[in-house]
Amino acid sequence: MRRLLALRAGKKLTAGHVRVAADALGVSERTVWRWLAAAQNDETAVAYPGARSRAEARFTITPEIRGLLALWKGNVRAVHRELLLRAARQSPPADAPSLTTLHRAIRRDLTPGERAGLAGGERAARKHDVFLARPRGWRNQAWETDHMQAPVLVDVDGTARRPWITWFTDCATNAITGVAVTPVHPSRESVLAALRSAVLREDPYGPFGGLPEKVRVDRGKDFLSRTVTAAFGLLDVGVEDLPAYTPHLKGTVEGLNRAVESMFLAALPGYARQPRPGKRPSRPKDEVLLGFEDFTARLLAWTLWWNTEHCPAPLRGRTPIEAWQDDPTPLRDVPAADLWTFTLEDAGTRTLTTRGVRFKKRDYVGPWMTGQAGIQVRVRFMPHHDHRIEVYHAATGRYLGPADLADQATEEQVSAVRKSRAARARRLKKDLQASQRERYAAATQAEAPQRLGALTTAQAGAELAQATDSDLSDLALPNLIPPAAPPDGWRTPASLTALTGSGQRNAAPPGQGGAHAPDAPDGQAAPPITDQEGDAS
């Protein structure tokens, strides 16, 4: 290397010399030229050609560059342009790293998780984390539950909707212990229905079931509602409330959500994520959607296949039912009647009258109420099921029977009411959008925004007058200034006398015409008292 440097200093270095040195060292000619350029400024490079530069002279990623990477969402080229502009604005101009050097420093100083996090946020960075696996445990040691919106369009009363699935899974055996399907967004009623199907071991729910020791939830308001938490408390089941945005802490049910889509839902008609030909994804016009009943039946059949025939990888060749039956852990069962009571919302006590039980300003009646009027009862109900309530004896807690809504409207009447409500909501939405719509002129150069929409003076005045009148009528205080006292000799009602504050000032002597007349039963002034000839007495 020293000889090449001497030849270069004497301007006698040729391409032949570089080629011979490259062949002797087993590197390319470009590498030899780069070593010569580095050796001119660094003695270490002369003694050790090709050795890495010192760590303190190496370009590293600073907090400033990390901030720029976060600002530009991981775009390294945009960060490099920003560094070039900042270096050019300095006095004197500073040196900026090359794009290759910046890429090399980012790969060296930042982990894959940090690079993904700077580009896509915490959720993207979490994909590069390493998580520990929980011990397998025993059956009913821990359950996990979750809602999932199925990516399948289903015909629900003539409307295409994406139903929701609520299920409970056993972490030890990967078994689906309970499932409930809701045509629209789920509620606490969906959780309670799925919980009943999960706990019961009778047909068609068995053999999986019993009471678990704890259930993991993800802070969903349905799972943490008062009714659901009270049901878990009565059943002596612990609730483990996981932090938000931590799907890895309930990996069993999250894996089930991914598996059901790729193994079952993707093959159904109406699958919403199916790739379509053309520029815009659209559903074929002749596509026939499944009915809600048919979709539910197919989902339950797939659940049975998952529990009895499928062999998940964590079970090492066993099916969930085999893992369940091989586990000798005793089960805690609850009678169906008690379970039904525990999973109902309590509405307090009522008095059974001759018109039935009054609940939510409506009457509920049942055939068992004959001869029972006058007793105290306790009302329990399934959330959102307004057509029926369950009645228990307030003192003994004995189940008396169901009660149905009296004078319940027909299906045609309910449908007409719903159509009327939908039409009114559409009109109101349209009116609100029209009143709040603002238009601005399109700008082709830098200027202040120009609002469009002209009004005449008469239109503006009429609208402001209408708004002013309505506001003043709302703020009116009619009793702020009391009315003036009536003249002497008038027959004044007692209520008006109190408002005017006239007191004894206008009172006439007893027996004279100026006496105050009592108020009529309806609060108005009583008519004057007359004698038989019609003269006022």
PDB file of N, CA, C and O in Angstrom, residues 217-250:
ATOM      1  N   VAL A 217     -60.500 -11.220  29.687  1.00  0.00           N
ATOM      2  CA  VAL A 217     -61.220 -10.313  28.792  1.00  0.00           C
ATOM      3  C   VAL A 217     -60.289  -9.152  28.462  1.00  0.00           C
ATOM      4  O   VAL A 217     -59.269  -8.932  29.132  1.00  0.00           O
ATOM      5  N   ASP A 218     -60.664  -8.390  27.431  1.00  0.00           N
ATOM      6  CA  ASP A 218     -59.788  -7.322  26.939  1.00  0.00           C
ATOM      7  C   ASP A 218     -60.411  -5.943  27.113  1.00  0.00           C
ATOM      8  O   ASP A 218     -60.416  -5.118  26.203  1.00  0.00           O
ATOM      9  N   ARG A 219     -60.986  -5.683  28.272  1.00  0.00           N
ATOM     10  CA  ARG A 219     -61.534  -4.371  28.615  1.00  0.00           C
ATOM     11  C   ARG A 219     -62.733  -3.979  27.762  1.00  0.00           C
ATOM     12  O   ARG A 219     -63.059  -2.794  27.654  1.00  0.00           O
ATOM     13  N   GLY A 220     -63.388  -4.946  27.116  1.00  0.00           N
ATOM     14  CA  GLY A 220     -64.596  -4.625  26.374  1.00  0.00           C
ATOM     15  C   GLY A 220     -65.708  -4.229  27.329  1.00  0.00           C
ATOM     16  O   GLY A 220     -65.888  -4.835  28.390  1.00  0.00           O
ATOM     17  N   LYS A 221     -66.465  -3.192  26.966  1.00  0.00           N
ATOM     18  CA  LYS A 221     -67.506  -2.702  27.876  1.00  0.00           C
ATOM     19  C   LYS A 221     -68.606  -3.741  28.059  1.00  0.00           C
ATOM     20  O   LYS A 221     -69.292  -3.740  29.080  1.00  0.00           O
ATOM     21  N   ASP A 222     -68.801  -4.632  27.071  1.00  0.00           N
ATOM     22  CA  ASP A 222     -69.807  -5.674  27.226  1.00  0.00           C
ATOM     23  C   ASP A 222     -69.372  -6.710  28.260  1.00  0.00           C
ATOM     24  O   ASP A 222     -70.181  -7.174  29.069  1.00  0.00           O
ATOM     25  N   PHE A 223     -68.097  -7.077  28.238  1.00  0.00           N
ATOM     26  CA  PHE A 223     -67.599  -8.084  29.172  1.00  0.00           C
ATOM     27  C   PHE A 223     -67.462  -7.535  30.587  1.00  0.00           C
ATOM     28  O   PHE A 223     -67.467  -8.313  31.545  1.00  0.00           O
ATOM     29  N   LEU A 224     -67.307  -6.220  30.722  1.00  0.00           N
ATOM     30  CA  LEU A 224     -67.140  -5.620  32.042  1.00  0.00           C
ATOM     31  C   LEU A 224     -68.392  -4.888  32.507  1.00  0.00           C
ATOM     32  O   LEU A 224     -68.323  -4.083  33.445  1.00  0.00           O
ATOM     33  N   SER A 225     -69.524  -5.134  31.863  1.00  0.00           N
ATOM     34  CA  SER A 225     -70.767  -4.495  32.279  1.00  0.00           C
ATOM     35  C   SER A 225     -71.202  -5.024  33.644  1.00  0.00           C
ATOM     36  O   SER A 225     -70.734  -6.060  34.118  1.00  0.00           O
ATOM     37  N   ARG A 226     -72.118  -4.284  34.259  1.00  0.00           N
ATOM     38  CA  ARG A 226     -72.556  -4.652  35.602  1.00  0.00           C
ATOM     39  C   ARG A 226     -73.221  -6.025  35.617  1.00  0.00           C
ATOM     40  O   ARG A 226     -73.008  -6.829  36.531  1.00  0.00           O
ATOM     41  N   THR A 227     -74.028  -6.320  34.599  1.00  0.00           N
ATOM     42  CA  THR A 227     -74.734  -7.598  34.563  1.00  0.00           C
ATOM     43  C   THR A 227     -73.769  -8.766  34.410  1.00  0.00           C
ATOM     44  O   THR A 227     -73.883  -9.788  35.101  1.00  0.00           O
ATOM     45  N   VAL A 228     -72.795  -8.637  33.515  1.00  0.00           N
ATOM     46  CA  VAL A 228     -71.861  -9.735  33.259  1.00  0.00           C
ATOM     47  C   VAL A 228     -70.942  -9.949  34.457  1.00  0.00           C
ATOM     48  O   VAL A 228     -70.702 -11.096  34.873  1.00  0.00           O
ATOM     49  N   THR A 229     -70.416  -8.874  35.026  1.00  0.00           N
ATOM     50  CA  THR A 229     -69.536  -9.038  36.193  1.00  0.00           C
ATOM     51  C   THR A 229     -70.299  -9.602  37.387  1.00  0.00           C
ATOM     52  O   THR A 229     -69.747 -10.384  38.173  1.00  0.00           O
ATOM     53  N   ALA A 230     -71.580  -9.221  37.533  1.00  0.00           N
ATOM     54  CA  ALA A 230     -72.377  -9.798  38.619  1.00  0.00           C
ATOM     55  C   ALA A 230     -72.598 -11.290  38.393  1.00  0.00           C
ATOM     56  O   ALA A 230     -72.560 -12.087  39.341  1.00  0.00           O
ATOM     57  N   ALA A 231     -72.815 -11.696  37.137  1.00  0.00           N
ATOM     58  CA  ALA A 231     -72.984 -13.118  36.847  1.00  0.00           C
ATOM     59  C   ALA A 231     -71.703 -13.890  37.146  1.00  0.00           C
ATOM     60  O   ALA A 231     -71.736 -14.978  37.749  1.00  0.00           O
ATOM     61  N   PHE A 232     -70.556 -13.353  36.761  1.00  0.00           N
ATOM     62  CA  PHE A 232     -69.291 -14.008  37.077  1.00  0.00           C
ATOM     63  C   PHE A 232     -69.079 -14.104  38.586  1.00  0.00           C
ATOM     64  O   PHE A 232     -68.566 -15.108  39.097  1.00  0.00           O
ATOM     65  N   GLY A 233     -69.460 -13.048  39.311  1.00  0.00           N
ATOM     66  CA  GLY A 233     -69.300 -13.084  40.752  1.00  0.00           C
ATOM     67  C   GLY A 233     -70.187 -14.120  41.422  1.00  0.00           C
ATOM     68  O   GLY A 233     -69.747 -14.822  42.340  1.00  0.00           O
ATOM     69  N   LEU A 234     -71.435 -14.237  40.971  1.00  0.00           N
ATOM     70  CA  LEU A 234     -72.325 -15.244  41.545  1.00  0.00           C
ATOM     71  C   LEU A 234     -71.865 -16.659  41.224  1.00  0.00           C
ATOM     72  O   LEU A 234     -72.065 -17.582  42.021  1.00  0.00           O
ATOM     73  N   LEU A 235     -71.243 -16.838  40.065  1.00  0.00           N
ATOM     74  CA  LEU A 235     -70.741 -18.161  39.681  1.00  0.00           C
ATOM     75  C   LEU A 235     -69.351 -18.449  40.236  1.00  0.00           C
ATOM     76  O   LEU A 235     -68.799 -19.526  39.967  1.00  0.00           O
ATOM     77  N   ASP A 236     -68.771 -17.513  40.990  1.00  0.00           N
ATOM     78  CA  ASP A 236     -67.441 -17.675  41.582  1.00  0.00           C
ATOM     79  C   ASP A 236     -66.383 -17.895  40.495  1.00  0.00           C
ATOM     80  O   ASP A 236     -65.560 -18.804  40.561  1.00  0.00           O
ATOM     81  N   VAL A 237     -66.423 -17.034  39.480  1.00  0.00           N
ATOM     82  CA  VAL A 237     -65.464 -17.071  38.378  1.00  0.00           C
ATOM     83  C   VAL A 237     -64.691 -15.755  38.388  1.00  0.00           C
ATOM     84  O   VAL A 237     -65.297 -14.674  38.364  1.00  0.00           O
ATOM     85  N   GLY A 238     -63.372 -15.836  38.438  1.00  0.00           N
ATOM     86  CA  GLY A 238     -62.556 -14.637  38.415  1.00  0.00           C
ATOM     87  C   GLY A 238     -62.472 -14.042  37.032  1.00  0.00           C
ATOM     88  O   GLY A 238     -62.492 -14.751  36.018  1.00  0.00           O
ATOM     89  N   VAL A 239     -62.371 -12.731  36.961  1.00  0.00           N
ATOM     90  CA  VAL A 239     -62.265 -12.003  35.702  1.00  0.00           C
ATOM     91  C   VAL A 239     -60.902 -11.319  35.669  1.00  0.00           C
ATOM     92  O   VAL A 239     -60.583 -10.498  36.534  1.00  0.00           O
ATOM     93  N   GLU A 240     -60.105 -11.669  34.680  1.00  0.00           N
ATOM     94  CA  GLU A 240     -58.782 -11.054  34.497  1.00  0.00           C
ATOM     95  C   GLU A 240     -58.891 -10.010  33.395  1.00  0.00           C
ATOM     96  O   GLU A 240     -59.006 -10.342  32.220  1.00  0.00           O
ATOM     97  N   ASP A 241     -58.887  -8.755  33.790  1.00  0.00           N
ATOM     98  CA  ASP A 241     -59.026  -7.645  32.853  1.00  0.00           C
ATOM     99  C   ASP A 241     -57.652  -7.305  32.294  1.00  0.00           C
ATOM    100  O   ASP A 241     -56.793  -6.755  32.997  1.00  0.00           O
ATOM    101  N   LEU A 242     -57.432  -7.626  31.030  1.00  0.00           N
ATOM    102  CA  LEU A 242     -56.130  -7.408  30.407  1.00  0.00           C
ATOM    103  C   LEU A 242     -55.981  -5.953  29.979  1.00  0.00           C
ATOM    104  O   LEU A 242     -56.976  -5.266  29.715  1.00  0.00           O
ATOM    105  N   PRO A 243     -54.752  -5.452  29.898  1.00  0.00           N
ATOM    106  CA  PRO A 243     -54.556  -4.081  29.405  1.00  0.00           C
ATOM    107  C   PRO A 243     -55.017  -3.950  27.959  1.00  0.00           C
ATOM    108  O   PRO A 243     -55.137  -4.922  27.222  1.00  0.00           O
ATOM    109  N   ALA A 244     -55.286  -2.710  27.573  1.00  0.00           N
ATOM    110  CA  ALA A 244     -55.740  -2.448  26.217  1.00  0.00           C
ATOM    111  C   ALA A 244     -54.618  -2.691  25.213  1.00  0.00           C
ATOM    112  O   ALA A 244     -53.429  -2.503  25.510  1.00  0.00           O
ATOM    113  N   TYR A 245     -54.999  -3.119  24.021  1.00  0.00           N
ATOM    114  CA  TYR A 245     -54.083  -3.336  22.893  1.00  0.00           C
ATOM    115  C   TYR A 245     -52.972  -4.337  23.241  1.00  0.00           C
ATOM    116  O   TYR A 245     -51.794  -4.123  22.959  1.00  0.00           O
ATOM    117  N   THR A 246     -53.361  -5.427  23.877  1.00  0.00           N
ATOM    118  CA  THR A 246     -52.417  -6.501  24.185  1.00  0.00           C
ATOM    119  C   THR A 246     -53.013  -7.833  23.733  1.00  0.00           C
ATOM    120  O   THR A 246     -53.361  -8.678  24.559  1.00  0.00           O
ATOM    121  N   PRO A 247     -53.171  -8.037  22.432  1.00  0.00           N
ATOM    122  CA  PRO A 247     -53.774  -9.300  21.974  1.00  0.00           C
ATOM    123  C   PRO A 247     -52.914 -10.515  22.283  1.00  0.00           C
ATOM    124  O   PRO A 247     -53.429 -11.632  22.339  1.00  0.00           O
ATOM    125  N   HIS A 248     -51.599 -10.320  22.492  1.00  0.00           N
ATOM    126  CA  HIS A 248     -50.736 -11.466  22.768  1.00  0.00           C
ATOM    127  C   HIS A 248     -51.009 -12.073  24.140  1.00  0.00           C
ATOM    128  O   HIS A 248     -50.612 -13.212  24.400  1.00  0.00           O
ATOM    129  N   LEU A 249     -51.709 -11.329  25.024  1.00  0.00           N
ATOM    130  CA  LEU A 249     -52.014 -11.866  26.342  1.00  0.00           C
ATOM    131  C   LEU A 249     -53.220 -12.807  26.335  1.00  0.00           C
ATOM    132  O   LEU A 249     -53.503 -13.437  27.350  1.00  0.00           O
ATOM    133  N   LYS A 250     -53.935 -12.889  25.242  1.00  0.00           N
ATOM    134  CA  LYS A 250     -55.018 -13.864  25.074  1.00  0.00           C
ATOM    135  C   LYS A 250     -54.886 -14.491  23.688  1.00  0.00           C
ATOM    136  O   LYS A 250     -55.757 -14.400  22.834  1.00  0.00           O
TER     137      LYS A 250
END
